[in-house]
């Protein structure tokens, strides 16, 4: 087995256990109405920006960027597009950092890297980045689930209601200009 695969397997074993605990923590945190409102507020802000521009919306993109992981900002790009999608000449964008999520991730990474360093001599920076990209997928999946869970609250905001939306307005989650998955879709009457 090559070293990269060995690192991945060892990191996965550690991260699965750590993430299970962190996920319970995040579930508990997000039962707090104040924290949920803080998360929904970002979506409300972007819909308000689009309403100010009198833009008809077809898509809400909730995208992670690998550069955000590399820089440690852990921001998610919220983008509103018209029917032209990525070719929209006047898309509306803003950065969002889901409260608590990536603080938990960084705690995990401290533990995972400490464990890996005890098993593997000399972990290089590129190997650490590989492990981080592998482990962050757990948190992207949790963020994906959070966006599904908040859908009703997001659609219930005044800003969402006021925004002009196309007939089949959809929200998706995924990698920026990469693969994504439709989270929810509304059909305007």
PDB file of C-alpha atoms in Angstrom:
ATOM      1  CA  UNK A   1       0.000   0.000   0.000  1.00  0.00           C
ATOM      2  CA  UNK A   2       1.362   3.420  -0.852  1.00  0.00           C
ATOM      3  CA  UNK A   3       1.866   6.072   1.789  1.00  0.00           C
ATOM      4  CA  UNK A   4      -0.960   8.298   0.553  1.00  0.00           C
ATOM      5  CA  UNK A   5      -3.465   5.457   0.939  1.00  0.00           C
ATOM      6  CA  UNK A   6      -2.056   4.586   4.371  1.00  0.00           C
ATOM      7  CA  UNK A   7      -2.468   8.212   5.485  1.00  0.00           C
ATOM      8  CA  UNK A   8      -6.006   8.281   4.129  1.00  0.00           C
ATOM      9  CA  UNK A   9      -6.992   5.064   5.927  1.00  0.00           C
ATOM     10  CA  UNK A  10      -5.468   6.171   9.225  1.00  0.00           C
ATOM     11  CA  UNK A  11      -7.058   9.634   8.950  1.00  0.00           C
ATOM     12  CA  UNK A  12     -10.427   8.136   8.075  1.00  0.00           C
ATOM     13  CA  UNK A  13     -10.389   5.895  11.141  1.00  0.00           C
ATOM     14  CA  UNK A  14      -9.626   8.866  13.375  1.00  0.00           C
ATOM     15  CA  UNK A  15     -11.969  11.338  11.663  1.00  0.00           C
ATOM     16  CA  UNK A  16     -14.974   9.002  11.686  1.00  0.00           C
ATOM     17  CA  UNK A  17     -14.814   8.803  15.462  1.00  0.00           C
ATOM     18  CA  UNK A  18     -14.101  12.511  15.945  1.00  0.00           C
ATOM     19  CA  UNK A  19     -16.776  13.595  13.494  1.00  0.00           C
ATOM     20  CA  UNK A  20     -19.456  11.453  15.143  1.00  0.00           C
ATOM     21  CA  UNK A  21     -18.865  13.366  18.352  1.00  0.00           C
ATOM     22  CA  UNK A  22     -18.667  16.732  16.603  1.00  0.00           C
ATOM     23  CA  UNK A  23     -21.851  16.037  14.641  1.00  0.00           C
ATOM     24  CA  UNK A  24     -23.752  15.494  17.890  1.00  0.00           C
ATOM     25  CA  UNK A  25     -22.275  18.785  19.130  1.00  0.00           C
ATOM     26  CA  UNK A  26     -23.379  20.594  15.958  1.00  0.00           C
ATOM     27  CA  UNK A  27     -26.884  19.137  16.185  1.00  0.00           C
ATOM     28  CA  UNK A  28     -27.120  20.397  19.773  1.00  0.00           C
ATOM     29  CA  UNK A  29     -25.784  23.840  18.791  1.00  0.00           C
ATOM     30  CA  UNK A  30     -28.230  24.184  15.897  1.00  0.00           C
ATOM     31  CA  UNK A  31     -31.212  23.460  18.131  1.00  0.00           C
ATOM     32  CA  UNK A  32     -30.446  26.927  19.499  1.00  0.00           C
ATOM     33  CA  UNK A  33     -32.792  29.363  17.742  1.00  0.00           C
ATOM     34  CA  UNK A  34     -30.234  32.182  17.878  1.00  0.00           C
ATOM     35  CA  UNK A  35     -27.625  30.158  15.981  1.00  0.00           C
ATOM     36  CA  UNK A  36     -30.185  29.015  13.385  1.00  0.00           C
ATOM     37  CA  UNK A  37     -31.254  32.629  12.875  1.00  0.00           C
ATOM     38  CA  UNK A  38     -27.624  33.639  12.435  1.00  0.00           C
ATOM     39  CA  UNK A  39     -27.211  30.998   9.699  1.00  0.00           C
ATOM     40  CA  UNK A  40     -30.459  31.996   7.953  1.00  0.00           C
ATOM     41  CA  UNK A  41     -29.480  35.698   8.101  1.00  0.00           C
ATOM     42  CA  UNK A  42     -26.747  35.187   5.503  1.00  0.00           C
ATOM     43  CA  UNK A  43     -29.297  33.832   3.043  1.00  0.00           C
ATOM     44  CA  UNK A  44     -31.662  36.665   3.868  1.00  0.00           C
ATOM     45  CA  UNK A  45     -28.892  39.168   3.113  1.00  0.00           C
ATOM     46  CA  UNK A  46     -28.123  37.751  -0.309  1.00  0.00           C
ATOM     47  CA  UNK A  47     -31.792  37.673  -1.286  1.00  0.00           C
ATOM     48  CA  UNK A  48     -32.094  41.302  -0.162  1.00  0.00           C
ATOM     49  CA  UNK A  49     -29.124  42.240  -2.365  1.00  0.00           C
ATOM     50  CA  UNK A  50     -30.768  40.542  -5.345  1.00  0.00           C
ATOM     51  CA  UNK A  51     -34.109  42.242  -4.646  1.00  0.00           C
ATOM     52  CA  UNK A  52     -32.357  45.620  -4.584  1.00  0.00           C
ATOM     53  CA  UNK A  53     -31.042  44.881  -8.080  1.00  0.00           C
ATOM     54  CA  UNK A  54     -34.516  43.767  -9.227  1.00  0.00           C
ATOM     55  CA  UNK A  55     -32.956  40.581 -10.518  1.00  0.00           C
ATOM     56  CA  UNK A  56     -35.034  37.538 -11.500  1.00  0.00           C
ATOM     57  CA  UNK A  57     -33.461  34.530  -9.844  1.00  0.00           C
ATOM     58  CA  UNK A  58     -33.279  31.001 -11.147  1.00  0.00           C
ATOM     59  CA  UNK A  59     -30.551  29.490  -8.980  1.00  0.00           C
ATOM     60  CA  UNK A  60     -29.063  29.742  -5.505  1.00  0.00           C
ATOM     61  CA  UNK A  61     -25.590  28.215  -5.434  1.00  0.00           C
ATOM     62  CA  UNK A  62     -24.098  27.176  -2.103  1.00  0.00           C
ATOM     63  CA  UNK A  63     -20.526  26.279  -3.028  1.00  0.00           C
ATOM     64  CA  UNK A  64     -17.311  25.384  -1.267  1.00  0.00           C
ATOM     65  CA  UNK A  65     -13.956  26.306  -2.732  1.00  0.00           C
ATOM     66  CA  UNK A  66     -10.712  24.391  -2.172  1.00  0.00           C
ATOM     67  CA  UNK A  67      -8.886  27.704  -1.833  1.00  0.00           C
ATOM     68  CA  UNK A  68     -11.055  28.460   1.198  1.00  0.00           C
ATOM     69  CA  UNK A  69      -9.772  25.269   2.804  1.00  0.00           C
ATOM     70  CA  UNK A  70      -6.176  26.109   1.914  1.00  0.00           C
ATOM     71  CA  UNK A  71      -6.386  29.640   3.307  1.00  0.00           C
ATOM     72  CA  UNK A  72      -8.293  28.497   6.387  1.00  0.00           C
ATOM     73  CA  UNK A  73     -11.135  30.973   5.833  1.00  0.00           C
ATOM     74  CA  UNK A  74     -13.635  28.100   5.429  1.00  0.00           C
ATOM     75  CA  UNK A  75     -16.100  30.302   3.642  1.00  0.00           C
ATOM     76  CA  UNK A  76     -18.931  29.056   1.504  1.00  0.00           C
ATOM     77  CA  UNK A  77     -19.812  31.095  -1.587  1.00  0.00           C
ATOM     78  CA  UNK A  78     -23.496  31.967  -1.859  1.00  0.00           C
ATOM     79  CA  UNK A  79     -24.402  32.966  -5.422  1.00  0.00           C
ATOM     80  CA  UNK A  80     -27.666  33.940  -7.026  1.00  0.00           C
ATOM     81  CA  UNK A  81     -27.912  33.414 -10.774  1.00  0.00           C
ATOM     82  CA  UNK A  82     -30.472  34.206 -13.419  1.00  0.00           C
ATOM     83  CA  UNK A  83     -31.489  31.631 -16.046  1.00  0.00           C
ATOM     84  CA  UNK A  84     -28.061  31.971 -17.717  1.00  0.00           C
ATOM     85  CA  UNK A  85     -26.483  30.327 -14.655  1.00  0.00           C
ATOM     86  CA  UNK A  86     -22.664  30.654 -14.748  1.00  0.00           C
ATOM     87  CA  UNK A  87     -22.977  33.011 -17.732  1.00  0.00           C
ATOM     88  CA  UNK A  88     -25.064  35.474 -15.715  1.00  0.00           C
ATOM     89  CA  UNK A  89     -23.322  38.832 -16.304  1.00  0.00           C
ATOM     90  CA  UNK A  90     -24.561  40.317 -13.001  1.00  0.00           C
ATOM     91  CA  UNK A  91     -24.651  37.506 -10.484  1.00  0.00           C
ATOM     92  CA  UNK A  92     -25.033  38.360  -6.811  1.00  0.00           C
ATOM     93  CA  UNK A  93     -22.475  36.783  -4.478  1.00  0.00           C
ATOM     94  CA  UNK A  94     -21.440  36.853  -0.858  1.00  0.00           C
ATOM     95  CA  UNK A  95     -19.352  34.746   1.501  1.00  0.00           C
ATOM     96  CA  UNK A  96     -20.869  32.748   4.347  1.00  0.00           C
ATOM     97  CA  UNK A  97     -19.203  30.871   7.139  1.00  0.00           C
ATOM     98  CA  UNK A  98     -21.611  28.480   8.856  1.00  0.00           C
ATOM     99  CA  UNK A  99     -21.306  29.112  12.609  1.00  0.00           C
ATOM    100  CA  UNK A 100     -19.399  26.407  14.542  1.00  0.00           C
ATOM    101  CA  UNK A 101     -18.811  24.015  11.634  1.00  0.00           C
ATOM    102  CA  UNK A 102     -15.253  24.735  10.696  1.00  0.00           C
ATOM    103  CA  UNK A 103     -14.137  25.434  14.238  1.00  0.00           C
ATOM    104  CA  UNK A 104     -15.068  21.781  14.847  1.00  0.00           C
ATOM    105  CA  UNK A 105     -13.154  20.793  11.714  1.00  0.00           C
ATOM    106  CA  UNK A 106      -9.993  22.567  12.884  1.00  0.00           C
ATOM    107  CA  UNK A 107     -10.258  20.847  16.272  1.00  0.00           C
ATOM    108  CA  UNK A 108     -10.509  17.524  14.444  1.00  0.00           C
ATOM    109  CA  UNK A 109      -7.486  18.341  12.316  1.00  0.00           C
ATOM    110  CA  UNK A 110      -5.348  19.045  15.365  1.00  0.00           C
ATOM    111  CA  UNK A 111      -6.235  15.612  16.761  1.00  0.00           C
ATOM    112  CA  UNK A 112      -5.913  13.790  13.438  1.00  0.00           C
ATOM    113  CA  UNK A 113      -2.540  15.315  12.606  1.00  0.00           C
ATOM    114  CA  UNK A 114      -1.235  14.621  16.106  1.00  0.00           C
ATOM    115  CA  UNK A 115      -2.317  10.986  15.725  1.00  0.00           C
ATOM    116  CA  UNK A 116      -0.821  10.700  12.245  1.00  0.00           C
ATOM    117  CA  UNK A 117       2.493  12.192  13.349  1.00  0.00           C
ATOM    118  CA  UNK A 118       2.756   9.530  16.021  1.00  0.00           C
ATOM    119  CA  UNK A 119       2.280   6.814  13.357  1.00  0.00           C
ATOM    120  CA  UNK A 120       4.108   8.281  10.362  1.00  0.00           C
ATOM    121  CA  UNK A 121       7.549   9.853  10.451  1.00  0.00           C
ATOM    122  CA  UNK A 122       7.928  13.183   8.685  1.00  0.00           C
ATOM    123  CA  UNK A 123       4.533  14.191   7.316  1.00  0.00           C
ATOM    124  CA  UNK A 124       5.099  16.683   4.537  1.00  0.00           C
ATOM    125  CA  UNK A 125       2.965  19.772   4.021  1.00  0.00           C
ATOM    126  CA  UNK A 126       1.408  18.364   0.827  1.00  0.00           C
ATOM    127  CA  UNK A 127       0.459  15.213   2.733  1.00  0.00           C
ATOM    128  CA  UNK A 128      -1.166  17.290   5.448  1.00  0.00           C
ATOM    129  CA  UNK A 129      -3.134  19.177   2.764  1.00  0.00           C
ATOM    130  CA  UNK A 130      -4.212  15.841   1.286  1.00  0.00           C
ATOM    131  CA  UNK A 131      -5.491  14.718   4.706  1.00  0.00           C
ATOM    132  CA  UNK A 132      -7.293  18.033   5.231  1.00  0.00           C
ATOM    133  CA  UNK A 133      -9.031  17.757   1.831  1.00  0.00           C
ATOM    134  CA  UNK A 134     -10.063  14.221   2.640  1.00  0.00           C
ATOM    135  CA  UNK A 135     -11.390  15.003   6.138  1.00  0.00           C
ATOM    136  CA  UNK A 136     -13.192  18.231   5.228  1.00  0.00           C
ATOM    137  CA  UNK A 137     -15.610  16.210   3.117  1.00  0.00           C
ATOM    138  CA  UNK A 138     -17.340  15.193   6.365  1.00  0.00           C
ATOM    139  CA  UNK A 139     -17.973  18.865   7.122  1.00  0.00           C
ATOM    140  CA  UNK A 140     -19.098  19.667   3.591  1.00  0.00           C
ATOM    141  CA  UNK A 141     -21.642  16.848   3.918  1.00  0.00           C
ATOM    142  CA  UNK A 142     -22.797  18.297   7.261  1.00  0.00           C
ATOM    143  CA  UNK A 143     -23.080  21.783   5.720  1.00  0.00           C
ATOM    144  CA  UNK A 144     -25.096  20.253   2.875  1.00  0.00           C
ATOM    145  CA  UNK A 145     -27.469  18.736   5.434  1.00  0.00           C
ATOM    146  CA  UNK A 146     -27.690  22.019   7.340  1.00  0.00           C
ATOM    147  CA  UNK A 147     -28.790  23.811   4.159  1.00  0.00           C
ATOM    148  CA  UNK A 148     -31.512  21.204   3.631  1.00  0.00           C
ATOM    149  CA  UNK A 149     -32.625  21.557   7.256  1.00  0.00           C
ATOM    150  CA  UNK A 150     -32.763  25.361   6.993  1.00  0.00           C
ATOM    151  CA  UNK A 151     -34.639  25.419   3.664  1.00  0.00           C
ATOM    152  CA  UNK A 152     -38.046  26.146   5.191  1.00  0.00           C
ATOM    153  CA  UNK A 153     -36.630  28.919   7.360  1.00  0.00           C
ATOM    154  CA  UNK A 154     -34.755  30.440   4.414  1.00  0.00           C
ATOM    155  CA  UNK A 155     -37.839  30.353   2.181  1.00  0.00           C
ATOM    156  CA  UNK A 156     -39.882  31.855   5.009  1.00  0.00           C
ATOM    157  CA  UNK A 157     -37.770  35.002   5.250  1.00  0.00           C
ATOM    158  CA  UNK A 158     -39.208  38.266   4.029  1.00  0.00           C
ATOM    159  CA  UNK A 159     -36.184  38.757   1.755  1.00  0.00           C
ATOM    160  CA  UNK A 160     -36.777  35.406   0.029  1.00  0.00           C
ATOM    161  CA  UNK A 161     -40.481  36.160  -0.391  1.00  0.00           C
ATOM    162  CA  UNK A 162     -39.773  39.585  -1.930  1.00  0.00           C
ATOM    163  CA  UNK A 163     -37.107  38.374  -4.356  1.00  0.00           C
ATOM    164  CA  UNK A 164     -38.265  37.841  -7.935  1.00  0.00           C
ATOM    165  CA  UNK A 165     -37.828  34.174  -8.711  1.00  0.00           C
ATOM    166  CA  UNK A 166     -38.156  32.234 -11.944  1.00  0.00           C
ATOM    167  CA  UNK A 167     -40.803  29.541 -12.240  1.00  0.00           C
ATOM    168  CA  UNK A 168     -38.511  26.678 -11.182  1.00  0.00           C
ATOM    169  CA  UNK A 169     -36.165  28.402  -8.748  1.00  0.00           C
ATOM    170  CA  UNK A 170     -33.646  25.864  -7.389  1.00  0.00           C
ATOM    171  CA  UNK A 171     -30.933  25.738  -4.765  1.00  0.00           C
ATOM    172  CA  UNK A 172     -27.888  23.520  -5.134  1.00  0.00           C
ATOM    173  CA  UNK A 173     -24.871  22.621  -3.033  1.00  0.00           C
ATOM    174  CA  UNK A 174     -21.471  21.548  -4.314  1.00  0.00           C
ATOM    175  CA  UNK A 175     -17.972  22.446  -5.371  1.00  0.00           C
ATOM    176  CA  UNK A 176     -17.613  25.839  -7.047  1.00  0.00           C
ATOM    177  CA  UNK A 177     -17.999  25.373 -10.816  1.00  0.00           C
ATOM    178  CA  UNK A 178     -17.902  21.635 -10.232  1.00  0.00           C
ATOM    179  CA  UNK A 179     -20.329  18.948  -9.255  1.00  0.00           C
ATOM    180  CA  UNK A 180     -23.361  19.879  -7.219  1.00  0.00           C
ATOM    181  CA  UNK A 181     -26.645  18.485  -6.001  1.00  0.00           C
ATOM    182  CA  UNK A 182     -30.078  20.097  -6.039  1.00  0.00           C
ATOM    183  CA  UNK A 183     -31.139  20.730  -2.440  1.00  0.00           C
ATOM    184  CA  UNK A 184     -34.599  22.070  -3.073  1.00  0.00           C
ATOM    185  CA  UNK A 185     -36.727  23.465  -5.836  1.00  0.00           C
ATOM    186  CA  UNK A 186     -39.790  25.659  -5.763  1.00  0.00           C
ATOM    187  CA  UNK A 187     -42.387  26.040  -8.438  1.00  0.00           C
ATOM    188  CA  UNK A 188     -43.969  29.475  -8.531  1.00  0.00           C
ATOM    189  CA  UNK A 189     -47.714  29.453  -9.050  1.00  0.00           C
TER     190      UNK A 189
END
